[in-house]
PDB file of C-alpha atoms in Angstrom:
ATOM      1  CA  PHE A   1       2.550  -1.621   3.534  1.00  0.00           C
ATOM      2  CA  MET A   2       1.862  -3.611   0.351  1.00  0.00           C
ATOM      3  CA  ARG A   3       0.681  -6.629   2.316  1.00  0.00           C
ATOM      4  CA  GLY A   4      -1.772  -4.466   4.220  1.00  0.00           C
ATOM      5  CA  LEU A   5      -2.977  -2.969   0.940  1.00  0.00           C
ATOM      6  CA  PHE A   6      -3.696  -6.350  -0.637  1.00  0.00           C
ATOM      7  CA  LEU A   7      -5.227  -7.587   2.606  1.00  0.00           C
ATOM      8  CA  MET A   8      -7.994  -5.030   2.066  1.00  0.00           C
ATOM      9  CA  GLY A   9      -8.705  -6.633  -1.325  1.00  0.00           C
ATOM     10  CA  VAL A  10      -9.524 -10.094   0.063  1.00  0.00           C
ATOM     11  CA  GLU A  11     -12.336 -11.378   2.231  1.00  0.00           C
ATOM     12  CA  ASN A  12     -10.347 -11.130   5.452  1.00  0.00           C
ATOM     13  CA  THR A  13     -11.451 -12.200   8.917  1.00  0.00           C
ATOM     14  CA  ASP A  14     -11.266 -10.622  12.353  1.00  0.00           C
ATOM     15  CA  GLU A  15      -8.167 -12.653  13.236  1.00  0.00           C
ATOM     16  CA  GLU A  16      -6.185 -11.233  10.320  1.00  0.00           C
ATOM     17  CA  ARG A  17      -4.355  -8.033  11.131  1.00  0.00           C
ATOM     18  CA  SER A  18      -2.441  -5.680   8.902  1.00  0.00           C
ATOM     19  CA  PRO A  19       1.361  -5.647   9.337  1.00  0.00           C
ATOM     20  CA  THR A  20       1.202  -1.903  10.015  1.00  0.00           C
ATOM     21  CA  ALA A  21      -1.123   0.238  12.102  1.00  0.00           C
ATOM     22  CA  SER A  22      -1.974   2.585   9.224  1.00  0.00           C
ATOM     23  CA  PHE A  23      -4.793   0.370   7.895  1.00  0.00           C
ATOM     24  CA  PRO A  24      -8.339   0.106   9.306  1.00  0.00           C
ATOM     25  CA  ILE A  25      -9.248  -2.918  11.410  1.00  0.00           C
ATOM     26  CA  SER A  26     -13.048  -2.712  11.468  1.00  0.00           C
ATOM     27  CA  LEU A  27     -15.665  -3.481   8.860  1.00  0.00           C
ATOM     28  CA  PRO A  28     -16.463  -2.333   6.256  1.00  0.00           C
ATOM     29  CA  TYR A  29     -13.290  -0.246   6.001  1.00  0.00           C
ATOM     30  CA  ARG A  30     -10.848  -3.121   6.206  1.00  0.00           C
ATOM     31  CA  ARG A  31     -12.325  -4.474   2.937  1.00  0.00           C
ATOM     32  CA  MET A  32     -12.223  -1.223   1.007  1.00  0.00           C
ATOM     33  CA  LEU A  33     -10.597  -2.882  -2.038  1.00  0.00           C
ATOM     34  CA  PHE A  34     -12.660  -6.078  -2.011  1.00  0.00           C
ATOM     35  CA  ILE A  35     -14.697  -6.561  -5.225  1.00  0.00           C
ATOM     36  CA  GLU A  36     -18.059  -8.073  -4.321  1.00  0.00           C
ATOM     37  CA  ASN A  37     -19.808  -7.641  -7.678  1.00  0.00           C
ATOM     38  CA  ASP A  38     -18.955  -9.342 -10.957  1.00  0.00           C
ATOM     39  CA  CYS A  39     -16.939  -6.885 -13.059  1.00  0.00           C
ATOM     40  CA  SER A  40     -15.550  -9.361 -15.571  1.00  0.00           C
ATOM     41  CA  ASN A  41     -17.401  -7.637 -18.434  1.00  0.00           C
ATOM     42  CA  TYR A  42     -16.048  -4.197 -17.592  1.00  0.00           C
ATOM     43  CA  ASP A  43     -14.218  -2.736 -20.596  1.00  0.00           C
ATOM     44  CA  GLY A  44     -13.540   0.789 -19.385  1.00  0.00           C
ATOM     45  CA  SER A  45     -10.211   2.421 -18.612  1.00  0.00           C
ATOM     46  CA  LEU A  46      -8.478   1.356 -15.387  1.00  0.00           C
ATOM     47  CA  LYS A  47      -5.982   4.182 -15.379  1.00  0.00           C
ATOM     48  CA  LEU A  48      -5.952   6.000 -12.055  1.00  0.00           C
ATOM     49  CA  LYS A  49      -5.656   9.763 -12.207  1.00  0.00           C
ATOM     50  CA  LEU A  50      -4.027  11.336  -9.166  1.00  0.00           C
ATOM     51  CA  ARG A  51      -5.861  14.586  -9.857  1.00  0.00           C
ATOM     52  CA  GLU A  52      -9.131  12.836  -9.112  1.00  0.00           C
ATOM     53  CA  VAL A  53      -7.782  11.251  -5.932  1.00  0.00           C
ATOM     54  CA  PHE A  54      -6.470  14.453  -4.366  1.00  0.00           C
ATOM     55  CA  ASP A  55      -9.241  16.721  -5.558  1.00  0.00           C
ATOM     56  CA  ASP A  56     -10.903  18.802  -2.851  1.00  0.00           C
ATOM     57  CA  ASN A  57     -14.257  17.689  -4.154  1.00  0.00           C
ATOM     58  CA  ILE A  58     -14.909  14.488  -2.183  1.00  0.00           C
ATOM     59  CA  SER A  59     -17.504  13.218  -4.639  1.00  0.00           C
ATOM     60  CA  SER A  60     -14.925  13.124  -7.439  1.00  0.00           C
ATOM     61  CA  PHE A  61     -13.518   9.792  -6.171  1.00  0.00           C
ATOM     62  CA  ASP A  62     -16.452   7.654  -5.117  1.00  0.00           C
ATOM     63  CA  ASP A  63     -16.258   4.308  -3.372  1.00  0.00           C
ATOM     64  CA  THR A  64     -17.059   2.173  -6.425  1.00  0.00           C
ATOM     65  CA  ASP A  65     -15.802  -1.100  -7.868  1.00  0.00           C
ATOM     66  CA  GLU A  66     -14.297   0.806 -10.771  1.00  0.00           C
ATOM     67  CA  ASN A  67     -12.122   2.910  -8.464  1.00  0.00           C
ATOM     68  CA  ARG A  68     -11.199  -0.170  -6.429  1.00  0.00           C
ATOM     69  CA  MET A  69      -9.966  -1.917  -9.567  1.00  0.00           C
ATOM     70  CA  ARG A  70      -7.960   1.164 -10.511  1.00  0.00           C
ATOM     71  CA  VAL A  71      -6.244   1.160  -7.119  1.00  0.00           C
ATOM     72  CA  LEU A  72      -5.581  -2.586  -7.395  1.00  0.00           C
ATOM     73  CA  ARG A  73      -4.079  -2.155 -10.860  1.00  0.00           C
ATOM     74  CA  LEU A  74      -1.779   0.553  -9.516  1.00  0.00           C
ATOM     75  CA  ALA A  75      -0.827  -1.725  -6.598  1.00  0.00           C
ATOM     76  CA  PHE A  76      -0.035  -4.578  -9.021  1.00  0.00           C
ATOM     77  CA  GLY A  77       2.304  -2.325 -10.968  1.00  0.00           C
ATOM     78  CA  LEU A  78       4.004  -1.053  -7.828  1.00  0.00           C
ATOM     79  CA  LEU A  79       4.538  -4.567  -6.480  1.00  0.00           C
ATOM     80  CA  CYS A  80       5.931  -5.671  -9.839  1.00  0.00           C
ATOM     81  CA  LYS A  81       8.504  -2.867  -9.710  1.00  0.00           C
ATOM     82  CA  LEU A  82       9.463  -3.863  -6.172  1.00  0.00           C
ATOM     83  CA  VAL A  83       9.948  -7.444  -7.335  1.00  0.00           C
ATOM     84  CA  LEU A  84      12.312  -6.265 -10.059  1.00  0.00           C
ATOM     85  CA  LEU A  85      14.251  -4.087  -7.618  1.00  0.00           C
ATOM     86  CA  TYR A  86      14.641  -6.821  -5.000  1.00  0.00           C
ATOM     87  CA  SER A  87      15.382  -9.610  -7.479  1.00  0.00           C
ATOM     88  CA  VAL A  88      19.119  -9.012  -6.999  1.00  0.00           C
ATOM     89  CA  HIS A  89      18.840  -9.683  -3.261  1.00  0.00           C
ATOM     90  CA  HIS A  90      18.789 -13.452  -3.526  1.00  0.00           C
ATOM     91  CA  TYR A  91      19.110 -14.228   0.163  1.00  0.00           C
ATOM     92  CA  SER A  92      16.217 -12.037   1.336  1.00  0.00           C
ATOM     93  CA  PHE A  93      13.840 -12.204  -1.637  1.00  0.00           C
ATOM     94  CA  ASN A  94      11.873 -15.256  -0.510  1.00  0.00           C
ATOM     95  CA  ALA A  95      11.483 -13.952   3.032  1.00  0.00           C
ATOM     96  CA  ILE A  96      10.023 -10.688   1.712  1.00  0.00           C
ATOM     97  CA  PHE A  97       7.832 -11.775  -1.210  1.00  0.00           C
ATOM     98  CA  SER A  98       6.792 -15.364  -0.473  1.00  0.00           C
ATOM     99  CA  PRO A  99       3.868 -14.176   1.769  1.00  0.00           C
ATOM    100  CA  PHE A 100       2.420 -12.355  -1.248  1.00  0.00           C
ATOM    101  CA  GLY A 101       1.861 -15.641  -3.106  1.00  0.00           C
ATOM    102  CA  ASN A 102      -0.986 -16.841  -0.897  1.00  0.00           C
ATOM    103  CA  LEU A 103      -2.377 -13.331  -0.526  1.00  0.00           C
ATOM    104  CA  LEU A 104      -2.614 -12.754  -4.291  1.00  0.00           C
ATOM    105  CA  GLN A 105      -4.319 -16.121  -4.782  1.00  0.00           C
ATOM    106  CA  ARG A 106      -7.070 -15.072  -2.370  1.00  0.00           C
ATOM    107  CA  LEU A 107      -8.000 -12.073  -4.501  1.00  0.00           C
ATOM    108  CA  PRO A 108     -11.357 -12.609  -6.290  1.00  0.00           C
ATOM    109  CA  SER A 109      -9.743 -12.582  -9.726  1.00  0.00           C
ATOM    110  CA  GLN A 110     -12.782 -14.241 -11.338  1.00  0.00           C
ATOM    111  CA  ARG A 111     -14.658 -10.966 -10.795  1.00  0.00           C
ATOM    112  CA  TYR A 112     -11.907  -8.828 -12.348  1.00  0.00           C
ATOM    113  CA  PRO A 113     -11.851  -7.718 -15.979  1.00  0.00           C
ATOM    114  CA  SER A 114      -9.643  -9.710 -18.322  1.00  0.00           C
ATOM    115  CA  ALA A 115      -6.969  -6.987 -18.475  1.00  0.00           C
ATOM    116  CA  LEU A 116      -6.696  -6.727 -14.685  1.00  0.00           C
ATOM    117  CA  ARG A 117      -6.748 -10.509 -14.339  1.00  0.00           C
ATOM    118  CA  ALA A 118      -3.900 -10.798 -16.856  1.00  0.00           C
ATOM    119  CA  GLU A 119      -1.758  -8.343 -14.888  1.00  0.00           C
ATOM    120  CA  LEU A 120      -2.457 -10.280 -11.687  1.00  0.00           C
ATOM    121  CA  GLU A 121      -1.471 -13.583 -13.296  1.00  0.00           C
ATOM    122  CA  GLU A 122       1.693 -12.026 -14.690  1.00  0.00           C
ATOM    123  CA  LEU A 123       2.594 -10.704 -11.236  1.00  0.00           C
ATOM    124  CA  GLN A 124       1.977 -14.107  -9.633  1.00  0.00           C
ATOM    125  CA  ALA A 125       4.113 -15.823 -12.260  1.00  0.00           C
ATOM    126  CA  CYS A 126       6.935 -13.322 -11.743  1.00  0.00           C
ATOM    127  CA  ILE A 127       6.957 -13.769  -7.954  1.00  0.00           C
ATOM    128  CA  GLY A 128       6.693 -17.554  -8.261  1.00  0.00           C
ATOM    129  CA  ALA A 129       9.592 -17.749 -10.715  1.00  0.00           C
ATOM    130  CA  GLU A 130      11.867 -15.614  -8.538  1.00  0.00           C
ATOM    131  CA  CYS A 131      10.983 -17.579  -5.398  1.00  0.00           C
ATOM    132  CA  GLU A 132      11.662 -20.850  -7.187  1.00  0.00           C
ATOM    133  CA  LYS A 133      15.001 -19.558  -8.457  1.00  0.00           C
ATOM    134  CA  ASN A 134      16.091 -18.555  -4.966  1.00  0.00           C
ATOM    135  CA  ALA A 135      14.669 -21.637  -3.258  1.00  0.00           C
ATOM    136  CA  ALA A 136      18.025 -23.445  -3.485  1.00  0.00           C
ATOM    137  CA  LEU A 137      19.701 -20.807  -1.316  1.00  0.00           C
ATOM    138  CA  LYS A 138      20.015 -21.802   2.306  1.00  0.00           C
ATOM    139  CA  GLN A 139      19.915 -19.272   5.066  1.00  0.00           C
ATOM    140  CA  LEU A 140      22.519 -19.377   7.796  1.00  0.00           C
ATOM    141  CA  GLN A 141      21.330 -21.480  10.679  1.00  0.00           C
ATOM    142  CA  LYS A 142      22.829 -22.660  13.882  1.00  0.00           C
ATOM    143  CA  PRO A 143      24.146 -26.185  13.382  1.00  0.00           C
ATOM    144  CA  LYS A 144      22.074 -28.785  15.131  1.00  0.00           C
ATOM    145  CA  GLN A 145      23.910 -30.847  17.678  1.00  0.00           C
ATOM    146  CA  GLN A 146      23.371 -34.534  17.365  1.00  0.00           C
ATOM    147  CA  LYS A 147      21.993 -36.169  20.452  1.00  0.00           C
ATOM    148  CA  LYS A 148      24.419 -38.538  22.035  1.00  0.00           C
ATOM    149  CA  MET A 149      22.994 -42.012  22.245  1.00  0.00           C
ATOM    150  CA  LEU A 150      23.212 -43.922  25.474  1.00  0.00           C
ATOM    151  CA  GLU A 151      25.819 -46.629  25.458  1.00  0.00           C
ATOM    152  CA  MET A 152      24.109 -49.990  25.657  1.00  0.00           C
ATOM    153  CA  LEU A 153      26.079 -52.537  27.647  1.00  0.00           C
ATOM    154  CA  GLU A 154      25.264 -56.181  28.025  1.00  0.00           C
ATOM    155  CA  PRO A 155      25.148 -57.391  31.628  1.00  0.00           C
ATOM    156  CA  ARG A 156      27.713 -59.918  32.780  1.00  0.00           C
ATOM    157  CA  ILE A 157      26.025 -62.908  34.349  1.00  0.00           C
ATOM    158  CA  GLU A 158      27.908 -65.156  36.754  1.00  0.00           C
ATOM    159  CA  GLU A 159      26.570 -68.626  37.210  1.00  0.00           C
ATOM    160  CA  ASN A 160      27.962 -69.123  40.729  1.00  0.00           C
ATOM    161  CA  PHE A 161      27.297 -65.690  42.168  1.00  0.00           C
ATOM    162  CA  ASN A 162      27.354 -65.296  45.923  1.00  0.00           C
ATOM    163  CA  ALA A 163      25.984 -62.021  47.239  1.00  0.00           C
ATOM    164  CA  GLU A 164      27.639 -62.470  50.651  1.00  0.00           C
ATOM    165  CA  HIS A 165      31.106 -62.902  49.175  1.00  0.00           C
ATOM    166  CA  ALA A 166      30.895 -60.702  46.155  1.00  0.00           C
ATOM    167  CA  ARG A 167      34.292 -60.429  44.588  1.00  0.00           C
ATOM    168  CA  ARG A 168      35.690 -57.246  43.316  1.00  0.00           C
ATOM    169  CA  ASP A 169      35.968 -56.438  39.690  1.00  0.00           C
ATOM    170  CA  SER A 170      39.469 -57.594  38.831  1.00  0.00           C
ATOM    171  CA  SER A 171      39.610 -55.480  35.681  1.00  0.00           C
ATOM    172  CA  LYS A 172      38.862 -52.269  37.588  1.00  0.00           C
ATOM    173  CA  GLU A 173      41.362 -53.176  40.314  1.00  0.00           C
ATOM    174  CA  SER A 174      44.043 -53.899  37.743  1.00  0.00           C
ATOM    175  CA  ARG A 175      43.404 -50.570  36.026  1.00  0.00           C
ATOM    176  CA  LYS A 176      43.661 -48.731  39.338  1.00  0.00           C
ATOM    177  CA  MET A 177      46.881 -50.541  40.231  1.00  0.00           C
ATOM    178  CA  GLU A 178      48.346 -49.771  36.828  1.00  0.00           C
ATOM    179  CA  LYS A 179      47.401 -46.132  37.237  1.00  0.00           C
ATOM    180  CA  ARG A 180      49.018 -45.933  40.687  1.00  0.00           C
ATOM    181  CA  LYS A 181      52.127 -47.670  39.353  1.00  0.00           C
ATOM    182  CA  LEU A 182      52.431 -45.212  36.501  1.00  0.00           C
ATOM    183  CA  MET A 183      51.918 -42.307  38.897  1.00  0.00           C
ATOM    184  CA  ARG A 184      54.705 -43.542  41.190  1.00  0.00           C
ATOM    185  CA  LYS A 185      56.998 -44.010  38.209  1.00  0.00           C
ATOM    186  CA  TYR A 186      56.160 -40.531  36.979  1.00  0.00           C
ATOM    187  CA  LYS A 187      56.941 -38.964  40.361  1.00  0.00           C
ATOM    188  CA  LYS A 188      60.191 -40.921  40.624  1.00  0.00           C
ATOM    189  CA  GLU A 189      61.300 -39.808  37.169  1.00  0.00           C
ATOM    190  CA  MET A 190      60.352 -36.237  38.019  1.00  0.00           C
ATOM    191  CA  ARG A 191      62.441 -36.269  41.209  1.00  0.00           C
ATOM    192  CA  GLY A 192      65.381 -37.775  39.325  1.00  0.00           C
ATOM    193  CA  ALA A 193      65.140 -35.113  36.625  1.00  0.00           C
ATOM    194  CA  ILE A 194      65.058 -32.369  39.268  1.00  0.00           C
ATOM    195  CA  ARG A 195      68.180 -33.811  40.942  1.00  0.00           C
ATOM    196  CA  GLU A 196      70.027 -33.943  37.637  1.00  0.00           C
ATOM    197  CA  LEU A 197      69.087 -30.355  36.889  1.00  0.00           C
ATOM    198  CA  ARG A 198      70.369 -29.267  40.291  1.00  0.00           C
ATOM    199  CA  LYS A 199      73.652 -31.110  39.735  1.00  0.00           C
ATOM    200  CA  ASP A 200      74.053 -29.499  36.334  1.00  0.00           C
ATOM    201  CA  ASN A 201      73.417 -26.056  37.788  1.00  0.00           C
ATOM    202  CA  GLN A 202      75.938 -26.649  40.572  1.00  0.00           C
ATOM    203  CA  PHE A 203      78.558 -27.887  38.083  1.00  0.00           C
ATOM    204  CA  ILE A 204      78.053 -24.851  35.862  1.00  0.00           C
ATOM    205  CA  ALA A 205      78.341 -22.534  38.881  1.00  0.00           C
ATOM    206  CA  ARG A 206      81.590 -24.222  40.009  1.00  0.00           C
ATOM    207  CA  GLU A 207      83.099 -23.964  36.536  1.00  0.00           C
ATOM    208  CA  GLU A 208      82.180 -20.300  36.258  1.00  0.00           C
ATOM    209  CA  ARG A 209      83.649 -19.588  39.701  1.00  0.00           C
ATOM    210  CA  ARG A 210      86.849 -21.502  38.841  1.00  0.00           C
ATOM    211  CA  GLU A 211      87.226 -19.566  35.602  1.00  0.00           C
ATOM    212  CA  ILE A 212      86.738 -16.231  37.398  1.00  0.00           C
ATOM    213  CA  GLU A 213      89.362 -17.153  40.028  1.00  0.00           C
ATOM    214  CA  ALA A 214      91.854 -18.209  37.331  1.00  0.00           C
ATOM    215  CA  ASN A 215      91.385 -14.911  35.509  1.00  0.00           C
ATOM    216  CA  ASP A 216      91.926 -13.014  38.771  1.00  0.00           C
ATOM    217  CA  ARG A 217      95.148 -14.916  39.470  1.00  0.00           C
ATOM    218  CA  ARG A 218      96.504 -14.205  35.985  1.00  0.00           C
ATOM    219  CA  ARG A 219      95.628 -10.536  36.304  1.00  0.00           C
ATOM    220  CA  ARG A 220      97.341 -10.243  39.712  1.00  0.00           C
ATOM    221  CA  GLN A 221     100.447 -12.034  38.396  1.00  0.00           C
ATOM    222  CA  LYS A 222     100.706  -9.711  35.408  1.00  0.00           C
ATOM    223  CA  THR A 223     100.237  -6.688  37.659  1.00  0.00           C
ATOM    224  CA  LYS A 224     102.987  -7.923  40.009  1.00  0.00           C
ATOM    225  CA  GLU A 225     105.391  -8.521  37.124  1.00  0.00           C
ATOM    226  CA  LEU A 226     104.686  -5.091  35.698  1.00  0.00           C
ATOM    227  CA  ILE A 227     105.318  -3.388  39.062  1.00  0.00           C
ATOM    228  CA  HIS A 228     108.543  -5.374  39.541  1.00  0.00           C
ATOM    229  CA  SER A 229     109.764  -4.333  36.092  1.00  0.00           C
ATOM    230  CA  LEU A 230     108.991  -0.683  36.771  1.00  0.00           C
ATOM    231  CA  GLN A 231     110.804  -0.822  40.109  1.00  0.00           C
ATOM    232  CA  GLY A 232     113.908  -2.316  38.419  1.00  0.00           C
ATOM    233  CA  GLN A 233     113.902   0.397  35.779  1.00  0.00           C
ATOM    234  CA  GLU A 234     113.593   3.082  38.459  1.00  0.00           C
ATOM    235  CA  SER A 235     116.493   1.590  40.438  1.00  0.00           C
ATOM    236  CA  GLU A 236     118.694   1.453  37.327  1.00  0.00           C
ATOM    237  CA  TYR A 237     117.849   5.049  36.514  1.00  0.00           C
ATOM    238  CA  LYS A 238     118.775   6.264  40.006  1.00  0.00           C
ATOM    239  CA  LYS A 239     122.038   4.298  39.894  1.00  0.00           C
ATOM    240  CA  ASN A 240     123.083   5.834  36.582  1.00  0.00           C
ATOM    241  CA  LEU A 241     122.183   9.287  37.837  1.00  0.00           C
ATOM    242  CA  TYR A 242     124.331   8.806  40.966  1.00  0.00           C
ATOM    243  CA  MET A 243     127.327   7.624  38.928  1.00  0.00           C
ATOM    244  CA  LYS A 244     127.196  10.689  36.694  1.00  0.00           C
ATOM    245  CA  GLN A 245     127.122  13.047  39.674  1.00  0.00           C
ATOM    246  CA  THR A 246     130.112  11.256  41.268  1.00  0.00           C
ATOM    247  CA  GLN A 247     132.254  11.556  38.117  1.00  0.00           C
ATOM    248  CA  ARG A 248     131.649  15.304  37.909  1.00  0.00           C
ATOM    249  CA  ARG A 249     132.982  15.824  41.385  1.00  0.00           C
TER     250      ARG A 249
END
């Protein structure tokens, strides 16, 4: 909005458009705040009264250079307050207020009164100082990938070259042979490792089975001994019982 407001105070062209659609685009309305006459000797009050602006009487706020300067002075003050508010936003300040630098320089300040010109210069200095302070900040950007340079190889020249019996590149053949040799060795080692793992698994299975069978044999032997002992005790008990009955008779 502020950029569109100051754009009406400069001698704009047809190619320049306001950032928003709320401003006029045709002459003479798009230069409503442009001062064409020399008002440097004006010493009246530049205080804008809102009562005069919103009065129902249309003639109370005429389209004069005096009223234009009042609106510009109010715009300078408003922009200065915005600069103070956004001065804490270091990363976005330059992106927001740097376009105002060129726009404020295009204002016909030589036609303004000394008081209005002083406020404009103070505003320009304030924006310039803040932009310079935040100029060292770098915005986040996608890192640029370095272009890979082509590898420059010198050609190998053979003095006794025969195109009909061109020999093969011995270095490439040796590399291929070495690669095949390593691959065969790798496969051989892999097969050997698999065989060893199978043998280990079979040995572990045999040991586990042998241990289970030994435990079963010990358990059966203990059970047999226990049954034999119980049978002997039962036989002894029956024998003693029979002897007692015989003596009573």
